[in-house]
């Protein structure tokens, strides 16, 4: 893959994430609000920065996950689904 292709692929992935959008996690069914897309300081990998919206997690309020993992398709019990899916009516859920 050329450097130009890598830049275009990275830009396309970043556009798939809605900053401020609410996403439901496939595994735990909880809602998370995306705060930002950040760069890892050492690898320059894109990270999705998000916070729990509908519950308090005792471990942390804010989380980071590589964008590729945030967008990947998860396979649980033979069901394939996005690990995080944007809630259609994010604006109505406050």
XYZ file of N, CA and C in Angstrom:
282
model
N 0.861 -1.180 0.000
C 0.000 0.000 0.000
C 0.907 1.243 0.000
N 0.616 2.183 -0.872
C 1.420 3.404 -0.952
C 1.057 4.351 0.190
N 1.919 5.333 0.433
C 1.642 6.324 1.481
C 0.352 7.076 1.186
N 0.120 7.387 -0.076
C -1.109 8.099 -0.450
C -2.341 7.255 -0.153
N -2.277 5.974 -0.438
C -3.394 5.077 -0.144
C -3.641 4.996 1.364
N -2.571 4.964 2.147
C -2.709 4.923 3.599
C -3.393 6.175 4.122
N -3.012 7.334 3.592
C -3.623 8.600 4.017
C -5.102 8.609 3.657
N -5.441 8.165 2.456
C -6.844 8.132 2.027
C -7.659 7.157 2.867
N -7.078 5.998 3.183
C -7.780 5.015 4.014
C -8.014 5.571 5.423
N -7.015 6.233 5.976
C -7.150 6.830 7.310
C -8.240 7.899 7.308
N -8.266 8.738 6.294
C -9.279 9.797 6.208
C -10.679 9.192 6.107
N -10.817 8.135 5.331
C -12.125 7.479 5.180
C -12.593 6.914 6.509
N -11.693 6.316 7.261
C -12.066 5.756 8.561
C -12.489 6.860 9.527
N -11.757 7.959 9.525
C -12.085 9.069 10.426
C -13.473 9.628 10.119
N -13.846 9.651 8.840
C -15.148 10.183 8.442
C -16.300 9.275 8.885
N -16.010 8.029 9.183
C -17.060 7.096 9.617
C -17.493 7.347 11.053
N -16.713 8.086 11.812
C -16.995 8.327 13.225
C -17.631 9.701 13.385
N -18.771 9.754 14.052
C -19.464 11.019 14.300
C -19.073 11.535 15.690
N -18.332 12.639 15.718
C -17.945 13.246 16.986
C -19.218 13.744 17.672
N -19.400 13.390 18.934
C -20.611 13.746 19.663
C -21.720 12.718 19.509
N -21.523 11.765 18.607
C -22.535 10.739 18.380
C -22.564 9.709 19.500
N -23.731 9.138 19.706
C -23.895 8.073 20.689
C -23.809 6.725 19.981
N -22.975 5.861 20.514
C -22.764 4.535 19.947
C -23.113 3.476 20.979
N -23.777 2.428 20.513
C -24.119 1.308 21.394
C -23.101 0.192 21.174
N -22.578 -0.320 22.286
C -21.621 -1.412 22.235
C -22.363 -2.735 22.061
N -21.918 -3.525 21.108
C -22.557 -4.796 20.789
C -22.499 -5.773 21.971
N -21.383 -5.774 22.686
C -21.183 -6.740 23.761
C -22.004 -6.416 25.005
N -21.880 -5.181 25.509
C -22.553 -4.863 26.777
C -23.829 -4.032 26.620
N -24.150 -3.643 25.398
C -25.384 -2.894 25.070
C -25.430 -1.480 25.668
N -24.329 -1.010 26.254
C -24.296 0.321 26.854
C -24.042 1.385 25.785
N -24.429 2.626 26.109
C -24.213 3.756 25.209
C -22.942 4.503 25.582
N -22.242 4.961 24.543
C -21.024 5.743 24.712
C -21.075 6.943 23.776
N -20.611 8.092 24.256
C -20.538 9.295 23.419
C -19.100 9.475 22.964
N -18.907 9.611 21.641
C -17.574 9.853 21.095
C -17.204 11.310 21.346
N -16.053 11.506 21.969
C -15.576 12.841 22.308
C -14.668 13.396 21.217
N -13.771 12.540 20.704
C -12.781 13.024 19.734
C -12.090 11.845 19.071
N -11.349 12.174 18.022
C -10.387 11.256 17.424
C -9.026 11.829 17.785
N -8.165 11.013 18.374
C -6.839 11.470 18.804
C -5.768 10.631 18.108
N -4.541 11.080 18.208
C -3.388 10.336 17.690
C -2.609 9.761 18.860
N -2.209 8.515 18.744
C -1.306 7.910 19.717
C 0.037 8.618 19.587
N 0.618 9.028 20.700
C 1.825 9.853 20.663
C 3.050 9.126 20.108
N 3.086 7.817 20.200
C 4.259 7.071 19.722
C 4.048 6.490 18.323
N 2.872 5.929 18.081
C 2.643 5.216 16.820
C 1.892 6.047 15.787
N 1.303 7.158 16.214
C 0.454 8.021 15.380
C -0.820 7.319 14.908
N -1.155 6.208 15.544
C -2.391 5.498 15.233
C -3.583 6.341 15.680
N -4.655 6.335 14.885
C -5.882 7.037 15.274
C -6.569 6.283 16.398
N -7.005 7.032 17.428
C -7.733 6.466 18.555
C -9.067 7.177 18.690
N -10.115 6.417 18.945
C -11.424 6.990 19.239
C -11.471 7.217 20.749
N -11.779 8.446 21.157
C -11.894 8.793 22.566
C -13.383 8.894 22.868
N -13.842 8.134 23.857
C -15.276 8.096 24.148
C -15.521 7.936 25.637
N -16.747 8.288 26.038
C -17.114 8.202 27.446
C -18.419 7.442 27.606
N -18.541 6.759 28.732
C -19.782 6.058 29.040
C -20.893 7.090 29.181
N -22.021 6.812 28.579
C -23.127 7.763 28.596
C -24.247 7.329 29.537
N -24.576 6.060 29.512
C -25.784 5.600 30.207
C -25.520 4.917 31.540
N -24.260 4.865 31.945
C -23.955 4.231 33.225
C -22.568 4.679 33.686
N -22.256 4.429 34.937
C -20.943 4.751 35.500
C -20.112 3.481 35.567
N -18.960 3.502 34.952
C -18.030 2.390 35.043
C -17.023 2.723 36.134
N -16.846 1.873 37.126
C -15.937 2.190 38.229
C -14.470 2.274 37.814
N -14.119 1.754 36.656
C -12.725 1.773 36.217
C -12.313 3.088 35.582
N -13.231 3.720 34.830
C -12.895 4.968 34.147
C -14.146 5.593 33.548
N -14.102 6.909 33.397
C -15.184 7.616 32.702
C -14.881 7.765 31.217
N -13.597 7.833 30.876
C -13.176 8.081 29.494
C -12.322 6.916 29.018
N -12.559 6.525 27.752
C -11.886 5.375 27.170
C -11.275 5.741 25.819
N -10.268 4.989 25.395
C -9.649 5.148 24.082
C -9.525 3.776 23.435
N -9.798 3.735 22.151
C -9.714 2.464 21.419
C -9.225 2.775 20.006
N -8.321 1.957 19.462
C -7.895 2.173 18.079
C -9.109 2.196 17.148
N -9.080 3.104 16.185
C -10.238 3.298 15.307
C -10.599 2.011 14.565
N -9.597 1.236 14.183
C -9.869 -0.019 13.479
C -10.651 -1.007 14.327
N -10.356 -1.039 15.614
C -11.086 -1.928 16.527
C -12.478 -1.372 16.808
N -12.582 -0.056 16.954
C -13.886 0.578 17.188
C -14.845 0.261 16.038
N -14.326 0.239 14.808
C -15.166 0.043 13.623
C -15.307 -1.418 13.190
N -14.577 -2.329 13.827
C -14.567 -3.699 13.324
C -15.895 -4.423 13.542
N -16.054 -5.476 12.783
C -17.222 -6.346 12.911
C -16.883 -7.422 13.931
N -17.742 -7.591 14.905
C -17.563 -8.566 15.969
C -18.428 -9.783 15.655
N -17.939 -10.942 15.963
C -18.686 -12.184 15.736
C -18.894 -12.866 17.081
N -20.104 -12.803 17.584
C -20.432 -13.440 18.873
C -21.584 -14.408 18.657
N -21.321 -15.636 19.007
C -22.340 -16.693 18.892
C -22.925 -16.766 17.489
N -22.070 -16.577 16.488
C -22.507 -16.672 15.103
C -23.214 -15.439 14.572
N -23.328 -14.385 15.387
C -23.962 -13.136 14.961
C -22.869 -12.118 14.666
N -22.837 -11.619 13.437
C -21.858 -10.612 13.058
C -22.508 -9.239 13.134
N -21.850 -8.354 13.852
C -22.394 -7.016 14.046
C -21.244 -6.063 14.345
N -21.435 -4.789 14.037
C -20.427 -3.792 14.368
C -20.221 -3.764 15.871
N -18.953 -3.653 16.280
C -18.643 -3.581 17.715
C -19.360 -2.392 18.342
N -19.356 -1.248 17.653
C -20.081 -0.053 18.080
C -20.959 0.393 16.924
N -22.234 0.644 17.188
C -23.127 1.122 16.132
C -23.740 2.457 16.564
N -23.747 3.394 15.627
C -24.297 4.724 15.884
C -25.797 4.608 16.090
N -26.273 5.198 17.159
C -27.717 5.244 17.415
C -28.327 6.223 16.421
N -29.365 5.816 15.725
C -29.975 6.639 14.677
C -30.431 8.002 15.207
N -31.004 8.018 16.389
C -31.564 9.254 16.932
C -30.700 9.750 18.099
N -29.390 9.894 17.846
C -28.455 10.315 18.894
C -28.850 11.622 19.540
N -29.388 12.543 18.756
C -29.742 13.875 19.277
C -30.853 13.798 20.313
N -31.738 12.809 20.200
C -32.883 12.718 21.116
C -32.506 12.061 22.441
N -31.359 11.366 22.474
C -30.941 10.675 23.697
C -29.974 11.592 24.448
N -30.417 12.184 25.504
C -29.553 13.102 26.267
C -29.337 12.666 27.672
